[in-house]
Short mmCIF file of C-alpha atoms in Angstrom, two decimals:
data_model
loop_
_atom_site.label_atom_id
_atom_site.label_comp_id
_atom_site.label_asym_id
_atom_site.label_seq_id
_atom_site.Cartn_x
_atom_site.Cartn_y
_atom_site.Cartn_z
CA GLN A 184 91.89 95.56 118.06
CA LYS A 185 93.25 97.35 115.02
CA GLU A 186 93.14 95.14 111.95
CA VAL A 187 94.45 95.41 108.44
CA GLU A 188 93.06 92.92 105.94
CA GLN A 189 94.51 91.86 102.63
CA ASN A 190 93.69 89.08 100.21
CA SER A 191 96.56 86.62 100.64
CA GLY A 192 96.57 85.65 96.96
CA PRO A 193 98.44 84.52 95.09
CA LEU A 194 97.47 87.11 92.54
CA SER A 195 98.74 86.17 89.09
CA VAL A 196 98.90 88.71 86.27
CA PRO A 197 100.54 88.55 82.83
CA GLU A 198 103.56 90.71 82.11
CA GLY A 199 102.50 94.18 80.99
CA ALA A 200 99.12 94.05 82.73
CA ILE A 201 97.89 96.14 85.67
CA ALA A 202 98.09 94.49 89.07
CA SER A 203 95.56 95.70 91.63
CA LEU A 204 96.20 95.07 95.32
CA ASN A 205 93.62 95.91 97.96
CA CYS A 206 93.61 96.54 101.69
CA THR A 207 90.95 97.44 104.27
CA TYR A 208 91.55 98.66 107.82
CA SER A 209 89.37 98.73 110.90
CA ASP A 210 90.56 101.83 112.79
CA ARG A 211 88.69 104.85 111.42
CA GLY A 212 91.23 107.13 113.12
CA SER A 213 94.12 105.84 111.00
CA GLN A 214 96.17 108.64 109.51
CA SER A 215 99.08 107.18 107.57
CA PHE A 216 99.11 104.40 105.01
CA PHE A 217 101.99 102.54 103.44
CA TRP A 218 102.75 99.86 100.90
CA TYR A 219 105.84 97.71 101.34
CA ARG A 220 107.27 95.18 98.92
CA GLN A 221 108.97 92.10 100.33
CA TYR A 222 110.92 89.66 98.21
CA SER A 223 111.30 86.14 99.57
CA GLY A 224 113.94 86.05 102.30
CA LYS A 225 114.39 89.83 102.28
CA SER A 226 113.21 92.72 104.43
CA PRO A 227 110.19 94.95 103.68
CA GLU A 228 110.99 97.82 101.32
CA LEU A 229 108.84 100.95 101.39
CA ILE A 230 107.41 101.71 97.94
CA MET A 231 104.52 104.12 98.61
CA SER A 232 103.09 106.25 101.39
CA ILE A 233 99.77 108.10 101.29
CA TYR A 234 98.23 110.38 103.90
CA SER A 235 95.16 111.99 102.29
CA ASN A 236 92.20 110.83 100.23
CA GLY A 237 92.73 110.38 96.52
CA ASP A 238 95.47 109.04 94.29
CA LYS A 239 99.23 109.32 94.56
CA GLU A 240 101.40 108.27 91.65
CA ASP A 241 105.09 107.36 91.62
CA GLY A 242 106.37 105.89 88.38
CA ARG A 243 104.45 102.68 87.65
CA PHE A 244 102.86 102.68 91.11
CA THR A 245 99.63 104.41 92.15
CA ALA A 246 98.30 104.35 95.69
CA GLN A 247 94.62 105.13 96.25
CA LEU A 248 93.07 106.04 99.60
CA ASN A 249 89.40 106.27 100.55
CA LYS A 250 89.09 107.01 104.26
CA ALA A 251 85.28 106.96 104.22
CA SER A 252 85.36 103.36 102.99
CA GLN A 253 88.50 102.54 105.04
CA TYR A 254 90.14 101.24 101.94
CA VAL A 255 93.57 101.64 100.39
CA SER A 256 94.83 100.11 97.17
CA LEU A 257 98.00 99.83 95.11
CA LEU A 258 98.01 99.67 91.31
CA ILE A 259 101.09 98.50 89.46
CA ARG A 260 101.03 99.41 85.77
CA ASP A 261 103.01 97.55 83.11
CA SER A 262 103.76 94.74 85.57
CA GLN A 263 107.17 93.11 85.25
CA PRO A 264 108.41 89.71 86.46
CA SER A 265 110.65 91.64 88.89
CA ASP A 266 107.45 92.90 90.58
CA SER A 267 106.77 89.35 91.77
CA ALA A 268 106.85 89.65 95.56
CA THR A 269 104.62 89.89 98.59
CA TYR A 270 103.04 93.32 99.07
CA LEU A 271 102.32 94.45 102.61
CA CYS A 272 99.77 97.10 103.51
CA ALA A 273 100.54 98.98 106.74
CA VAL A 274 98.61 101.57 108.70
CA ILE A 275 99.38 103.97 111.57
CA ALA A 276 96.59 105.22 113.81
CA ALA A 277 96.33 108.82 114.94
CA GLY A 278 97.03 110.00 118.47
CA ALA A 279 98.89 108.14 121.19
CA GLY A 280 100.79 105.21 119.81
CA SER A 281 101.02 106.90 116.43
CA TYR A 282 104.39 105.25 115.94
CA GLN A 283 102.89 101.78 115.72
CA LEU A 284 102.58 100.28 112.26
CA THR A 285 99.90 97.61 111.94
CA PHE A 286 100.58 95.32 109.00
CA GLY A 287 98.32 93.18 106.89
CA LYS A 288 99.52 89.66 106.22
CA GLY A 289 100.39 90.52 102.65
CA THR A 290 99.31 89.65 99.11
CA LYS A 291 101.64 87.50 97.04
CA LEU A 292 101.88 88.78 93.48
CA SER A 293 103.18 86.66 90.63
CA VAL A 294 103.83 88.31 87.25
CA ILE A 295 103.88 85.71 84.49
CA PRO A 296 106.27 86.39 81.55
CA ASN B 42 125.08 105.54 103.91
CA ALA B 43 124.22 102.02 105.10
CA GLY B 44 120.67 102.81 106.34
CA VAL B 45 119.62 100.30 109.00
CA THR B 46 122.04 97.50 109.86
CA GLN B 47 121.45 94.43 112.02
CA THR B 48 123.71 91.79 113.55
CA PRO B 49 123.84 88.86 113.47
CA LYS B 50 122.17 87.71 110.24
CA PHE B 51 121.53 84.20 111.54
CA GLN B 52 121.56 82.66 115.03
CA VAL B 53 120.70 79.30 116.53
CA LEU B 54 120.06 79.14 120.28
CA LYS B 55 119.14 76.39 122.68
CA THR B 56 116.12 76.85 124.92
CA GLY B 57 117.06 78.97 127.94
CA GLN B 58 120.04 80.68 126.35
CA SER B 59 120.20 84.45 126.10
CA MET B 60 121.30 86.75 123.33
CA THR B 61 121.16 90.35 122.15
CA LEU B 62 120.23 91.45 118.66
CA GLN B 63 121.93 94.64 117.60
CA CYS B 64 120.53 97.40 115.37
CA ALA B 65 122.06 100.66 114.20
CA GLN B 66 120.93 103.39 111.80
CA ASP B 67 122.85 106.21 110.18
CA MET B 68 119.88 108.26 108.91
CA ASN B 69 119.71 110.52 111.98
CA HIS B 70 116.26 109.12 112.78
CA ASN B 71 114.84 109.64 116.24
CA SER B 72 112.50 106.64 116.32
CA MET B 73 113.43 102.96 116.19
CA TYR B 74 111.46 99.72 116.25
CA TRP B 75 111.74 95.96 116.65
CA TYR B 76 109.38 93.63 114.76
CA ARG B 77 109.08 89.90 114.41
CA GLN B 78 107.70 88.14 111.34
CA ASP B 79 106.16 84.71 111.51
CA PRO B 80 104.43 82.70 108.75
CA GLY B 81 100.69 83.31 108.83
CA MET B 82 101.04 86.05 111.48
CA GLY B 83 102.61 88.83 109.51
CA LEU B 84 104.84 91.51 111.02
CA ARG B 85 104.20 92.38 114.65
CA LEU B 86 105.72 95.17 116.73
CA ILE B 87 107.67 94.02 119.80
CA TYR B 88 109.01 97.30 121.22
CA TYR B 89 109.69 100.77 119.96
CA SER B 90 111.62 103.85 120.99
CA ALA B 91 109.99 107.10 119.91
CA SER B 92 113.11 109.05 120.86
CA GLU B 93 116.42 108.56 122.66
CA GLY B 94 115.78 107.73 126.29
CA THR B 95 112.28 106.31 125.83
CA THR B 96 110.99 102.82 125.07
CA ASP B 97 107.45 101.43 124.85
CA LYS B 98 105.83 98.06 124.45
CA GLY B 99 104.29 97.04 121.20
CA GLU B 100 101.90 94.21 120.43
CA VAL B 101 104.07 91.26 121.54
CA PRO B 102 106.63 92.38 124.19
CA ASN B 103 106.61 89.33 126.48
CA GLY B 104 109.99 87.58 126.71
CA TYR B 105 111.95 90.55 125.36
CA ASN B 106 113.78 93.59 126.67
CA VAL B 107 115.18 96.54 124.78
CA SER B 108 117.83 99.20 125.26
CA ARG B 109 118.11 102.46 123.37
CA LEU B 110 121.86 102.85 123.75
CA ASN B 111 122.07 106.20 121.94
CA LYS B 112 120.36 107.88 119.00
CA ARG B 113 121.87 105.40 116.52
CA GLU B 114 121.53 102.08 118.34
CA PHE B 115 118.59 100.02 119.62
CA SER B 116 119.14 96.49 120.91
CA LEU B 117 116.72 93.63 121.59
CA ARG B 118 117.51 91.08 124.28
CA LEU B 119 116.10 87.61 124.80
CA GLU B 120 116.89 86.67 128.40
CA SER B 121 115.77 83.03 128.24
CA ALA B 122 115.00 81.96 124.70
CA ALA B 123 112.00 79.74 123.98
CA PRO B 124 111.08 77.82 120.80
CA SER B 125 108.12 80.22 120.38
CA GLN B 126 110.68 82.99 119.75
CA THR B 127 111.90 81.29 116.58
CA SER B 128 111.24 84.00 114.02
CA VAL B 129 112.74 86.59 111.72
CA TYR B 130 113.47 89.84 113.56
CA PHE B 131 113.51 93.19 111.82
CA CYS B 132 114.68 96.53 113.13
CA ALA B 133 113.31 99.72 111.60
CA SER B 134 113.75 103.46 112.03
CA SER B 135 111.80 106.59 111.17
CA ALA B 136 111.95 110.35 111.36
CA PRO B 137 110.77 111.90 114.63
CA LEU B 138 107.14 112.64 113.75
CA GLY B 139 104.46 110.10 114.58
CA GLY B 140 103.01 108.55 111.45
CA ALA B 141 106.28 108.79 109.55
CA GLU B 142 107.70 106.30 107.07
CA GLN B 143 109.65 103.42 108.57
CA TYR B 144 112.73 101.89 106.95
CA PHE B 145 113.75 98.32 107.68
CA GLY B 146 117.04 96.57 108.25
CA PRO B 147 117.94 93.24 106.58
CA GLY B 148 116.72 91.08 109.46
CA THR B 149 118.01 88.38 111.81
CA ARG B 150 116.81 84.82 111.36
CA LEU B 151 116.67 83.21 114.82
CA THR B 152 116.03 79.56 115.53
CA VAL B 153 115.52 78.32 119.10
CA THR B 154 115.81 74.56 119.54
#
């Protein structure tokens, strides 16, 4: 059973601070890692993808991957109230079935003005 | 460029009724997916189509059927709706390679009474 675990939160940070969201996964063969943002009542929106160990930066977002520890994180710098949403970690395993995204249950982030 | 579109946006069914959820994408993606999202359960894959002419079961396929009508369209059918199928349904699509980024439609909110 492939599992993706996230702290459900809510995670509250003040405006302008760094928000740190964490995710662990059980399948060591996982090859692709994604962060989605989901506003209440809306669909998941892809914000970051990462495929190799290390950091990947895109604007205020940084994804970090450590395959040895089976851990992926998302940092949001200079957090804004508009970043308040649920953040979903998703993972695709290698090999057969490599189209199947397994999602965590999400971390709810609240950015306080 | 509309991305992924879904119809209808909302639907109420009585137990035992049937319906088809429609999904279309204009991104020339080969792969398409159907997910359901339930509170406390997260997003779960129902069926997917890696390419035109193929379909495969995901994590929760029971009670559903799918049709990949052409490269653009992928429909989900509930033959005899049950209250347990009350959920939000999302369609997604991705480029042809396994492990690729998936992009979601706006969703269909289905209630079965």
